[in-house]
JSON list of C-alpha atoms in Angstrom, two decimals:
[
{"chain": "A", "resi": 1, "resn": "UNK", "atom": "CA", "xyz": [44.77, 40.79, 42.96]},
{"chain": "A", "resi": 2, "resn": "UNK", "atom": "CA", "xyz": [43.86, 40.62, 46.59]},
{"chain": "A", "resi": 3, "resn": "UNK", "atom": "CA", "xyz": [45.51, 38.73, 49.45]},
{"chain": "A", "resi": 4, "resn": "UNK", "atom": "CA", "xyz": [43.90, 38.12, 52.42]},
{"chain": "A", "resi": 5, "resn": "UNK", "atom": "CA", "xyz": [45.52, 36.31, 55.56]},
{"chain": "A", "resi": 6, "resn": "UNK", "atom": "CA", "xyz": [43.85, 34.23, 57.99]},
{"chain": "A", "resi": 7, "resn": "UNK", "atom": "CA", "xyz": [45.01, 33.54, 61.39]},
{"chain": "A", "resi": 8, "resn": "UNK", "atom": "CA", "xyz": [43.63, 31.61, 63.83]},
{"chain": "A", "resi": 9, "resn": "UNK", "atom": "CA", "xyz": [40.23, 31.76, 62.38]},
{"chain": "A", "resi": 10, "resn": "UNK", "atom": "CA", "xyz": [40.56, 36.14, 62.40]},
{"chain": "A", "resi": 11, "resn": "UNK", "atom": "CA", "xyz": [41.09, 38.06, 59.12]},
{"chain": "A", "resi": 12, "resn": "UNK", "atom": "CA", "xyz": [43.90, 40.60, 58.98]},
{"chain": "A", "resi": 13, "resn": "UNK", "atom": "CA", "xyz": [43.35, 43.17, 56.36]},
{"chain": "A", "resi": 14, "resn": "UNK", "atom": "CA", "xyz": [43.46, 43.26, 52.57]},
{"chain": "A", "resi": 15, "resn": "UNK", "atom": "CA", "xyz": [46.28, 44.27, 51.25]},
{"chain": "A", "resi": 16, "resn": "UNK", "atom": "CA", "xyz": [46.27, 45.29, 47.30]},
{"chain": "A", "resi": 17, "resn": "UNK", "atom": "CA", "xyz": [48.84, 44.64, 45.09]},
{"chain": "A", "resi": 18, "resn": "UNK", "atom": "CA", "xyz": [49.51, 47.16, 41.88]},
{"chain": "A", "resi": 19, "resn": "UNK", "atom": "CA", "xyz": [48.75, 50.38, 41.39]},
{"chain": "A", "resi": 20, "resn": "UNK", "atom": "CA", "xyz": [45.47, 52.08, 42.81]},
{"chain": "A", "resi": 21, "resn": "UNK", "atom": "CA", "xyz": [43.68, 52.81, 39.71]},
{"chain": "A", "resi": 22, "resn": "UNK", "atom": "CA", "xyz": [41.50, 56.42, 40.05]},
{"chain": "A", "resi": 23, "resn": "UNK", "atom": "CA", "xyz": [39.00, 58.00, 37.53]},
{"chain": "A", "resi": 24, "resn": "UNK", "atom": "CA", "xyz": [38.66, 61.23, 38.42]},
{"chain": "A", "resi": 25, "resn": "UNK", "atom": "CA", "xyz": [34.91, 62.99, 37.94]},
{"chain": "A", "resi": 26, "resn": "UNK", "atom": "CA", "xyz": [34.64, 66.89, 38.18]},
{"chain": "A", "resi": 27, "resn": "UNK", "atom": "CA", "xyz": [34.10, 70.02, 35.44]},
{"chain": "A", "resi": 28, "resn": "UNK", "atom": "CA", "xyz": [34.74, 73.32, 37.33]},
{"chain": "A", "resi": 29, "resn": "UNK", "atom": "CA", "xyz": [38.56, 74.86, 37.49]},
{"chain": "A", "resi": 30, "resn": "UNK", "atom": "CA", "xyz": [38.99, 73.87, 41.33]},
{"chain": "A", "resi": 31, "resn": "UNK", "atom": "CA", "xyz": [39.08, 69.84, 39.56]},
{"chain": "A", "resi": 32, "resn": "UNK", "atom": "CA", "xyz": [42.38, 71.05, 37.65]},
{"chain": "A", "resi": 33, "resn": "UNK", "atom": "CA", "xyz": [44.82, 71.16, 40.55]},
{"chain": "A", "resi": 34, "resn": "UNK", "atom": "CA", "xyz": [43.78, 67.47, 41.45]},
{"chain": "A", "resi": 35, "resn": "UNK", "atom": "CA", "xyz": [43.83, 66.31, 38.29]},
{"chain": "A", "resi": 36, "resn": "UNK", "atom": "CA", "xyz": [47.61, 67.57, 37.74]},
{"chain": "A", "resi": 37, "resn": "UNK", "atom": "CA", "xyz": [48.64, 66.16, 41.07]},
{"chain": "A", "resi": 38, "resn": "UNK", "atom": "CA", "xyz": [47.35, 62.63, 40.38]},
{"chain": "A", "resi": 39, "resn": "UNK", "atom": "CA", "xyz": [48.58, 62.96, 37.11]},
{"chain": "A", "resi": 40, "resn": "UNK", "atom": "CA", "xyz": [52.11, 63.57, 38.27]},
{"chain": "A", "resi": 41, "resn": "UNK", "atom": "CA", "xyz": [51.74, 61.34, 41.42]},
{"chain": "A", "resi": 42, "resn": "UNK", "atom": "CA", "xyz": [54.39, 58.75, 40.01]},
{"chain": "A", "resi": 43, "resn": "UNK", "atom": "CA", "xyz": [56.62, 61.27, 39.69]},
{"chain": "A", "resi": 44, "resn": "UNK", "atom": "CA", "xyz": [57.08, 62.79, 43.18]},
{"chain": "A", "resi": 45, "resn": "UNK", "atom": "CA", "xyz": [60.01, 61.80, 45.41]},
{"chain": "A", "resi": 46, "resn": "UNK", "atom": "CA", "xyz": [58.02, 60.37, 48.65]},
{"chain": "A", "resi": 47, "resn": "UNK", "atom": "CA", "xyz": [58.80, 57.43, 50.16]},
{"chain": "A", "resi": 48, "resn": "UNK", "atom": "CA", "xyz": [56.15, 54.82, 50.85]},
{"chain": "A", "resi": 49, "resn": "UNK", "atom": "CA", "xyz": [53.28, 56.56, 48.37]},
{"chain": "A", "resi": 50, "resn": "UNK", "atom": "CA", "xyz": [51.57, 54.28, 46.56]},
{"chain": "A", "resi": 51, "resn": "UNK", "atom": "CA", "xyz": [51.65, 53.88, 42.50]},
{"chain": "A", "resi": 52, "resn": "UNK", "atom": "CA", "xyz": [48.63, 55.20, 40.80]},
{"chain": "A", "resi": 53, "resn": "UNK", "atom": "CA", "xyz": [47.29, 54.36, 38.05]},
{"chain": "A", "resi": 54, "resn": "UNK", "atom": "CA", "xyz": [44.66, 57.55, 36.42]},
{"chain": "A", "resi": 55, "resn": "UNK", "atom": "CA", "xyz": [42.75, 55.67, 34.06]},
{"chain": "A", "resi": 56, "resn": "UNK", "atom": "CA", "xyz": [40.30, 58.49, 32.75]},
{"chain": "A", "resi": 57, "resn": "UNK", "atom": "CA", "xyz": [38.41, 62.04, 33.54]},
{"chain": "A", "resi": 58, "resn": "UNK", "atom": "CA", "xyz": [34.78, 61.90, 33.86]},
{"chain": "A", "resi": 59, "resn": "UNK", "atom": "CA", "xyz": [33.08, 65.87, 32.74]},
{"chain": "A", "resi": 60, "resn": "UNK", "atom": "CA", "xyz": [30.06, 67.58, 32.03]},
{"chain": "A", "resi": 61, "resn": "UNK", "atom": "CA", "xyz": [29.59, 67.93, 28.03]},
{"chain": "A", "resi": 62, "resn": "UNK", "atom": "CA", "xyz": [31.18, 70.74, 26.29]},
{"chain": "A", "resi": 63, "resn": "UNK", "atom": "CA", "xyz": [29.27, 73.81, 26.14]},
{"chain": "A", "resi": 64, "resn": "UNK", "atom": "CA", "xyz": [28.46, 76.79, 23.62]},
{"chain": "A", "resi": 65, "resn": "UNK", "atom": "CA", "xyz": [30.24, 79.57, 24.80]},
{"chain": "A", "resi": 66, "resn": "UNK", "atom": "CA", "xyz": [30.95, 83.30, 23.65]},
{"chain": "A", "resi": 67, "resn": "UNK", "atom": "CA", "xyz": [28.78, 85.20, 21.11]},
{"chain": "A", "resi": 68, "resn": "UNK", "atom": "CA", "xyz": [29.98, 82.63, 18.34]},
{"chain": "A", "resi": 69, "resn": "UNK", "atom": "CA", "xyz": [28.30, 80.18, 21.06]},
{"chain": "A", "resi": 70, "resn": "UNK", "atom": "CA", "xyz": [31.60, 77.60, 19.86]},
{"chain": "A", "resi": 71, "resn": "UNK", "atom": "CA", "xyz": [31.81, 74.82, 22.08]},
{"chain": "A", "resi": 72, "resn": "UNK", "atom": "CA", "xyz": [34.71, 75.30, 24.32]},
{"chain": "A", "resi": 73, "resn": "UNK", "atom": "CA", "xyz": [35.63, 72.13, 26.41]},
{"chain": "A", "resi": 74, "resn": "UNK", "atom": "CA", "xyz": [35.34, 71.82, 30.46]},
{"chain": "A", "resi": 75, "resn": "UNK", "atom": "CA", "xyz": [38.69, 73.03, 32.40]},
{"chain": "A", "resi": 76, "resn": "UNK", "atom": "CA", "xyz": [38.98, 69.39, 33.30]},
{"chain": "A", "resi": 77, "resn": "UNK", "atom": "CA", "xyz": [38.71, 67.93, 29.68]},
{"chain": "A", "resi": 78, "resn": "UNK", "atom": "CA", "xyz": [41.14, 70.35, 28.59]},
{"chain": "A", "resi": 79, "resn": "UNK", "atom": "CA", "xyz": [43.51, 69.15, 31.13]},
{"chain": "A", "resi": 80, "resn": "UNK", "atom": "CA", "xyz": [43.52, 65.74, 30.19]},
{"chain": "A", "resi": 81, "resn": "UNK", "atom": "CA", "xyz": [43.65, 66.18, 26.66]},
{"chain": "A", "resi": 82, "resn": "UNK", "atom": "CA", "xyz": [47.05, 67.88, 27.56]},
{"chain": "A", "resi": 83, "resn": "UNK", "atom": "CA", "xyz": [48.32, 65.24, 29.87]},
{"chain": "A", "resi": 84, "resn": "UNK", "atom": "CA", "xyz": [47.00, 62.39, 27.74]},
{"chain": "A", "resi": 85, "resn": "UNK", "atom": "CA", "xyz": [44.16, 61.31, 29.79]},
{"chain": "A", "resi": 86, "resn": "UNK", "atom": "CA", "xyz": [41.08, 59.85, 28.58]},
{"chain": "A", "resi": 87, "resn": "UNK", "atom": "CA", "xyz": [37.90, 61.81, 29.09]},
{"chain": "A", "resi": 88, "resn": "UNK", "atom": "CA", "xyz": [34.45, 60.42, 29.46]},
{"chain": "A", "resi": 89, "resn": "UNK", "atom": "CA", "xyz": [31.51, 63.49, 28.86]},
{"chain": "A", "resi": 90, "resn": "UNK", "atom": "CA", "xyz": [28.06, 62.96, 29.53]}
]
């Protein structure tokens, strides 16, 4: 995964090969913005931006909510359920 080059007894820096793989941890709305970006970050049209790789959303459980106290999932988890994103809640 990692190359590292040597010269004349210095090290140059690592580079990484593949995609940078990100888990993304947050609950409240301002998380949802971020999550779509890196979620669509393949798709953009930039030159030089590096593949990424979201492997999963980490949230706060989902609460009771309303006077039928129903549990209603975090902004975050409902994002990734619609992009296809795992989500890890604890």
């Amino acid at each position: 995964m990692r190359e590292r080059e040597e010269m004349s007894g210095e090290q140059k820096a690592v580079s990484w090969r593949g995609p940078l793989r990100v888990l993304l941890m947050g609950t409240p709305d301002f998380a949802v913005p971020t999550l779509e970006l890196l979620a669509s970050w393949n798709a953009l049209d930039e030159g030089g931006l590096r593949p990424l790789e979201l492997v999963g959303v980490v949230s706060q459980p989902d609460r009771p909510k309303g006077r039928g106290q129903r549990l209603q999932r975090t902004p975050t988890a409902a994002t990734a359920d619609r992009i296809g994103c795992p989500v890890f809640q604890w």
